């Protein structure tokens, strides 16, 4: 059983790297932001509760975020383990998490803010299946259309200059202390996230002493 948390600023590749790990090691990938976005898209009660906060780039309440993680983990479909992406985001969530679950490692994807801006503003999302694109290095074959399902590509509501500025501020003030908590427990491996996605994946596996990545 392997249990990981992946952390890093917006656009550092958490979703991509988690999916690559989850795929090869049969881990359940729990992306808290994706769960919230799914709820917004499907007009659920939870979606209505978080929509405005998310669009502004602010963190939603700890109770809601903790509830999502708890609900997901109580499904117990993670026989080989899990990788959590987007949680914990502040000290309270970190304490909740450490009291409730044990983990094997925390992957920290390190990316300078200047690169974050460039990546996030180029990010696109399929309105049908949720597939991620980036106009810098993973453009769709047909402009504005998903390669997988053909639906329209959209920009995330919070991938704007204004919301990004708020999210970066939130990140540095609230999420950095979480890293310090995990560092004190010697869980953290830091990986330079500027490299291309295969090299970042290879570096993660090396740092976690997992079987090497062979593309
Ligand atoms: P992400 O996809 O991880 O960038 O998350 C998108 C948005 O979802 C964030 O800007 C927050 O509004 C909300 N969100 C995701 N995870 C959390 C969390 N752990 N705590 C509070 N809000 C969260």
mmCIF file of N, CA, C and O in Angstrom, residues 4-58:
data_model
loop_
_atom_site.group_PDB
_atom_site.id
_atom_site.type_symbol
_atom_site.label_atom_id
_atom_site.label_comp_id
_atom_site.label_asym_id
_atom_site.label_seq_id
_atom_site.Cartn_x
_atom_site.Cartn_y
_atom_site.Cartn_z
ATOM 1 N N UNK A 4 0.316 8.742 -0.680
ATOM 2 C CA UNK A 4 1.090 9.969 -0.914
ATOM 3 C C UNK A 4 0.207 11.199 -0.943
ATOM 4 O O UNK A 4 -0.978 11.129 -1.291
ATOM 5 N N UNK A 5 0.861 12.320 -0.641
ATOM 6 C CA UNK A 5 0.250 13.632 -0.852
ATOM 7 C C UNK A 5 1.131 14.333 -1.879
ATOM 8 O O UNK A 5 2.355 14.204 -1.823
ATOM 9 N N UNK A 6 0.516 15.053 -2.820
ATOM 10 C CA UNK A 6 1.324 15.819 -3.765
ATOM 11 C C UNK A 6 0.989 17.295 -3.587
ATOM 12 O O UNK A 6 -0.185 17.669 -3.490
ATOM 13 N N UNK A 7 2.031 18.115 -3.477
ATOM 14 C CA UNK A 7 1.825 19.539 -3.249
ATOM 15 C C UNK A 7 2.609 20.353 -4.268
ATOM 16 O O UNK A 7 3.585 19.887 -4.827
ATOM 17 N N UNK A 8 2.181 21.572 -4.455
ATOM 18 C CA UNK A 8 2.866 22.445 -5.405
ATOM 19 C C UNK A 8 1.893 23.527 -5.804
ATOM 20 O O UNK A 8 0.678 23.349 -5.724
ATOM 21 N N UNK A 9 2.459 24.634 -6.253
ATOM 22 C CA UNK A 9 1.642 25.770 -6.611
ATOM 23 C C UNK A 9 0.812 25.426 -7.862
ATOM 24 O O UNK A 9 1.088 24.427 -8.537
ATOM 25 N N UNK A 10 -0.215 26.233 -8.139
ATOM 26 C CA UNK A 10 -1.061 26.014 -9.305
ATOM 27 C C UNK A 10 -0.199 25.904 -10.560
ATOM 28 O O UNK A 10 0.733 26.681 -10.739
ATOM 29 N N UNK A 11 -0.528 24.950 -11.422
ATOM 30 C CA UNK A 11 0.220 24.841 -12.671
ATOM 31 C C UNK A 11 1.552 24.113 -12.534
ATOM 32 O O UNK A 11 2.303 24.005 -13.499
ATOM 33 N N UNK A 12 1.842 23.565 -11.354
ATOM 34 C CA UNK A 12 3.128 22.885 -11.192
ATOM 35 C C UNK A 12 3.072 21.457 -11.732
ATOM 36 O O UNK A 12 4.095 20.765 -11.751
ATOM 37 N N UNK A 13 1.880 21.029 -12.157
ATOM 38 C CA UNK A 13 1.779 19.701 -12.759
ATOM 39 C C UNK A 13 1.310 18.626 -11.794
ATOM 40 O O UNK A 13 1.475 17.433 -12.057
ATOM 41 N N UNK A 14 0.676 19.034 -10.695
ATOM 42 C CA UNK A 14 0.212 18.043 -9.695
ATOM 43 C C UNK A 14 -0.727 17.022 -10.332
ATOM 44 O O UNK A 14 -0.598 15.831 -10.103
ATOM 45 N N UNK A 15 -1.693 17.525 -11.107
ATOM 46 C CA UNK A 15 -2.693 16.632 -11.713
ATOM 47 C C UNK A 15 -2.036 15.640 -12.656
ATOM 48 O O UNK A 15 -2.288 14.429 -12.585
ATOM 49 N N UNK A 16 -1.166 16.145 -13.518
ATOM 50 C CA UNK A 16 -0.498 15.282 -14.505
ATOM 51 C C UNK A 16 0.377 14.238 -13.814
ATOM 52 O O UNK A 16 0.312 13.047 -14.125
ATOM 53 N N UNK A 17 1.189 14.689 -12.877
ATOM 54 C CA UNK A 17 2.113 13.760 -12.216
ATOM 55 C C UNK A 17 1.357 12.737 -11.361
ATOM 56 O O UNK A 17 1.722 11.563 -11.326
ATOM 57 N N UNK A 18 0.286 13.178 -10.709
ATOM 58 C CA UNK A 18 -0.503 12.234 -9.891
ATOM 59 C C UNK A 18 -1.121 11.175 -10.784
ATOM 60 O O UNK A 18 -1.135 9.994 -10.447
ATOM 61 N N UNK A 19 -1.662 11.603 -11.939
ATOM 62 C CA UNK A 19 -2.321 10.650 -12.836
ATOM 63 C C UNK A 19 -1.305 9.623 -13.339
ATOM 64 O O UNK A 19 -1.614 8.428 -13.438
ATOM 65 N N UNK A 20 -0.081 10.060 -13.627
ATOM 66 C CA UNK A 20 0.939 9.119 -14.115
ATOM 67 C C UNK A 20 1.288 8.090 -13.032
ATOM 68 O O UNK A 20 1.426 6.895 -13.304
ATOM 69 N N UNK A 21 1.417 8.561 -11.796
ATOM 70 C CA UNK A 21 1.723 7.635 -10.693
ATOM 71 C C UNK A 21 0.547 6.691 -10.444
ATOM 72 O O UNK A 21 0.724 5.484 -10.280
ATOM 73 N N UNK A 22 -0.650 7.277 -10.420
ATOM 74 C CA UNK A 22 -1.851 6.498 -10.118
ATOM 75 C C UNK A 22 -2.027 5.384 -11.153
ATOM 76 O O UNK A 22 -2.339 4.242 -10.813
ATOM 77 N N UNK A 23 -1.778 5.725 -12.394
ATOM 78 C CA UNK A 23 -1.931 4.787 -13.481
ATOM 79 C C UNK A 23 -1.016 3.575 -13.329
ATOM 80 O O UNK A 23 -1.448 2.429 -13.424
ATOM 81 N N UNK A 24 0.254 3.829 -13.064
ATOM 82 C CA UNK A 24 1.222 2.735 -13.010
ATOM 83 C C UNK A 24 1.160 1.922 -11.723
ATOM 84 O O UNK A 24 1.541 0.766 -11.722
ATOM 85 N N UNK A 25 0.739 2.553 -10.630
ATOM 86 C CA UNK A 25 0.766 1.824 -9.359
ATOM 87 C C UNK A 25 -0.625 1.533 -8.821
ATOM 88 O O UNK A 25 -0.787 1.197 -7.653
ATOM 89 N N UNK A 26 -1.645 1.702 -9.692
ATOM 90 C CA UNK A 26 -3.038 1.417 -9.292
ATOM 91 C C UNK A 26 -3.485 2.202 -8.071
ATOM 92 O O UNK A 26 -4.215 1.687 -7.218
ATOM 93 N N UNK A 27 -3.019 3.442 -7.979
ATOM 94 C CA UNK A 27 -3.431 4.264 -6.835
ATOM 95 C C UNK A 27 -4.720 4.993 -7.192
ATOM 96 O O UNK A 27 -4.963 5.307 -8.355
ATOM 97 N N UNK A 28 -5.529 5.273 -6.209
ATOM 98 C CA UNK A 28 -6.689 6.127 -6.423
ATOM 99 C C UNK A 28 -6.201 7.582 -6.364
ATOM 100 O O UNK A 28 -5.510 7.963 -5.413
ATOM 101 N N UNK A 29 -6.539 8.342 -7.400
ATOM 102 C CA UNK A 29 -6.112 9.747 -7.459
ATOM 103 C C UNK A 29 -7.255 10.611 -6.938
ATOM 104 O O UNK A 29 -8.327 10.653 -7.527
ATOM 105 N N UNK A 30 -7.006 11.268 -5.827
ATOM 106 C CA UNK A 30 -8.053 12.097 -5.234
ATOM 107 C C UNK A 30 -7.671 13.557 -5.416
ATOM 108 O O UNK A 30 -6.757 14.060 -4.747
ATOM 109 N N UNK A 31 -8.327 14.222 -6.368
ATOM 110 C CA UNK A 31 -8.024 15.628 -6.640
ATOM 111 C C UNK A 31 -9.185 16.459 -6.104
ATOM 112 O O UNK A 31 -10.281 16.473 -6.674
ATOM 113 N N UNK A 32 -8.932 17.119 -4.997
ATOM 114 C CA UNK A 32 -10.017 17.809 -4.293
ATOM 115 C C UNK A 32 -10.630 18.907 -5.172
ATOM 116 O O UNK A 32 -11.853 19.039 -5.265
ATOM 117 N N UNK A 33 -9.794 19.659 -5.885
ATOM 118 C CA UNK A 33 -10.300 20.701 -6.784
ATOM 119 C C UNK A 33 -11.181 20.114 -7.881
ATOM 120 O O UNK A 33 -12.223 20.680 -8.237
ATOM 121 N N UNK A 34 -10.783 18.945 -8.419
ATOM 122 C CA UNK A 34 -11.593 18.299 -9.475
ATOM 123 C C UNK A 34 -12.963 17.891 -8.920
ATOM 124 O O UNK A 34 -13.973 17.984 -9.612
ATOM 125 N N UNK A 35 -12.966 17.393 -7.688
ATOM 126 C CA UNK A 35 -14.241 16.980 -7.080
ATOM 127 C C UNK A 35 -15.146 18.205 -6.923
ATOM 128 O O UNK A 35 -16.336 18.165 -7.264
ATOM 129 N N UNK A 36 -14.581 19.312 -6.461
ATOM 130 C CA UNK A 36 -15.387 20.544 -6.364
ATOM 131 C C UNK A 36 -15.874 20.983 -7.746
ATOM 132 O O UNK A 36 -17.036 21.337 -7.915
ATOM 133 N N UNK A 37 -14.975 20.955 -8.746
ATOM 134 C CA UNK A 37 -15.376 21.396 -10.097
ATOM 135 C C UNK A 37 -16.478 20.512 -10.657
ATOM 136 O O UNK A 37 -17.405 20.990 -11.290
ATOM 137 N N UNK A 38 -16.397 19.208 -10.396
ATOM 138 C CA UNK A 38 -17.439 18.289 -10.863
ATOM 139 C C UNK A 38 -18.781 18.704 -10.249
ATOM 140 O O UNK A 38 -19.806 18.732 -10.929
ATOM 141 N N UNK A 39 -18.758 19.036 -8.987
ATOM 142 C CA UNK A 39 -19.987 19.438 -8.299
ATOM 143 C C UNK A 39 -20.545 20.754 -8.835
ATOM 144 O O UNK A 39 -21.755 20.912 -8.950
ATOM 145 N N UNK A 40 -19.646 21.685 -9.192
ATOM 146 C CA UNK A 40 -20.113 22.957 -9.765
ATOM 147 C C UNK A 40 -20.769 22.681 -11.117
ATOM 148 O O UNK A 40 -21.879 23.141 -11.403
ATOM 149 N N UNK A 41 -20.096 21.874 -11.927
ATOM 150 C CA UNK A 41 -20.585 21.567 -13.281
ATOM 151 C C UNK A 41 -21.939 20.856 -13.244
ATOM 152 O O UNK A 41 -22.793 21.067 -14.100
ATOM 153 N N UNK A 42 -22.148 20.028 -12.221
ATOM 154 C CA UNK A 42 -23.389 19.256 -12.134
ATOM 155 C C UNK A 42 -24.413 19.880 -11.199
ATOM 156 O O UNK A 42 -25.394 19.234 -10.829
ATOM 157 N N UNK A 43 -24.172 21.138 -10.828
ATOM 158 C CA UNK A 43 -25.146 21.903 -10.041
ATOM 159 C C UNK A 43 -25.612 21.181 -8.789
ATOM 160 O O UNK A 43 -26.802 21.159 -8.473
ATOM 161 N N UNK A 44 -24.688 20.560 -8.079
ATOM 162 C CA UNK A 44 -25.083 19.912 -6.824
ATOM 163 C C UNK A 44 -25.133 20.973 -5.715
ATOM 164 O O UNK A 44 -24.685 22.108 -5.902
ATOM 165 N N UNK A 45 -25.628 20.541 -4.554
ATOM 166 C CA UNK A 45 -25.699 21.457 -3.422
ATOM 167 C C UNK A 45 -24.267 21.911 -3.032
ATOM 168 O O UNK A 45 -24.018 23.092 -2.800
ATOM 169 N N UNK A 46 -23.354 20.949 -3.012
ATOM 170 C CA UNK A 46 -21.967 21.303 -2.699
ATOM 171 C C UNK A 46 -21.419 22.291 -3.739
ATOM 172 O O UNK A 46 -20.748 23.268 -3.396
ATOM 173 N N UNK A 47 -21.754 22.045 -5.006
ATOM 174 C CA UNK A 47 -21.307 22.944 -6.075
ATOM 175 C C UNK A 47 -21.768 24.365 -5.829
ATOM 176 O O UNK A 47 -20.997 25.322 -5.977
ATOM 177 N N UNK A 48 -23.017 24.510 -5.412
ATOM 178 C CA UNK A 48 -23.556 25.854 -5.155
ATOM 179 C C UNK A 48 -22.826 26.507 -3.985
ATOM 180 O O UNK A 48 -22.587 27.715 -3.976
ATOM 181 N N UNK A 49 -22.427 25.672 -3.017
ATOM 182 C CA UNK A 49 -21.740 26.224 -1.833
ATOM 183 C C UNK A 49 -20.328 26.732 -2.149
ATOM 184 O O UNK A 49 -19.834 27.625 -1.486
ATOM 185 N N UNK A 50 -19.684 26.132 -3.159
ATOM 186 C CA UNK A 50 -18.268 26.476 -3.380
ATOM 187 C C UNK A 50 -18.011 27.342 -4.605
ATOM 188 O O UNK A 50 -16.925 27.889 -4.764
ATOM 189 N N UNK A 51 -18.995 27.489 -5.470
ATOM 190 C CA UNK A 51 -18.736 28.086 -6.780
ATOM 191 C C UNK A 51 -18.103 29.483 -6.722
ATOM 192 O O UNK A 51 -17.066 29.721 -7.334
ATOM 193 N N UNK A 52 -18.727 30.369 -5.964
ATOM 194 C CA UNK A 52 -18.217 31.741 -5.937
ATOM 195 C C UNK A 52 -16.815 31.815 -5.350
ATOM 196 O O UNK A 52 -15.951 32.523 -5.850
ATOM 197 N N UNK A 53 -16.622 31.082 -4.270
ATOM 198 C CA UNK A 53 -15.315 31.098 -3.603
ATOM 199 C C UNK A 53 -14.238 30.605 -4.557
ATOM 200 O O UNK A 53 -13.162 31.203 -4.669
ATOM 201 N N UNK A 54 -14.549 29.522 -5.253
ATOM 202 C CA UNK A 54 -13.568 28.977 -6.190
ATOM 203 C C UNK A 54 -13.269 29.956 -7.310
ATOM 204 O O UNK A 54 -12.113 30.154 -7.682
ATOM 205 N N UNK A 55 -14.316 30.559 -7.857
ATOM 206 C CA UNK A 55 -14.117 31.466 -8.988
ATOM 207 C C UNK A 55 -13.237 32.644 -8.585
ATOM 208 O O UNK A 55 -12.489 33.177 -9.399
ATOM 209 N N UNK A 56 -13.300 33.031 -7.317
ATOM 210 C CA UNK A 56 -12.490 34.165 -6.851
ATOM 211 C C UNK A 56 -11.056 33.733 -6.531
ATOM 212 O O UNK A 56 -10.211 34.568 -6.231
ATOM 213 N N UNK A 57 -10.804 32.437 -6.550
ATOM 214 C CA UNK A 57 -9.452 31.953 -6.276
ATOM 215 C C UNK A 57 -9.178 31.738 -4.798
ATOM 216 O O UNK A 57 -8.046 31.492 -4.394
ATOM 217 N N UNK A 58 -10.246 31.844 -3.969
ATOM 218 C CA UNK A 58 -10.033 31.665 -2.527
ATOM 219 C C UNK A 58 -10.245 30.208 -2.122
ATOM 220 O O UNK A 58 -10.881 29.443 -2.853
#
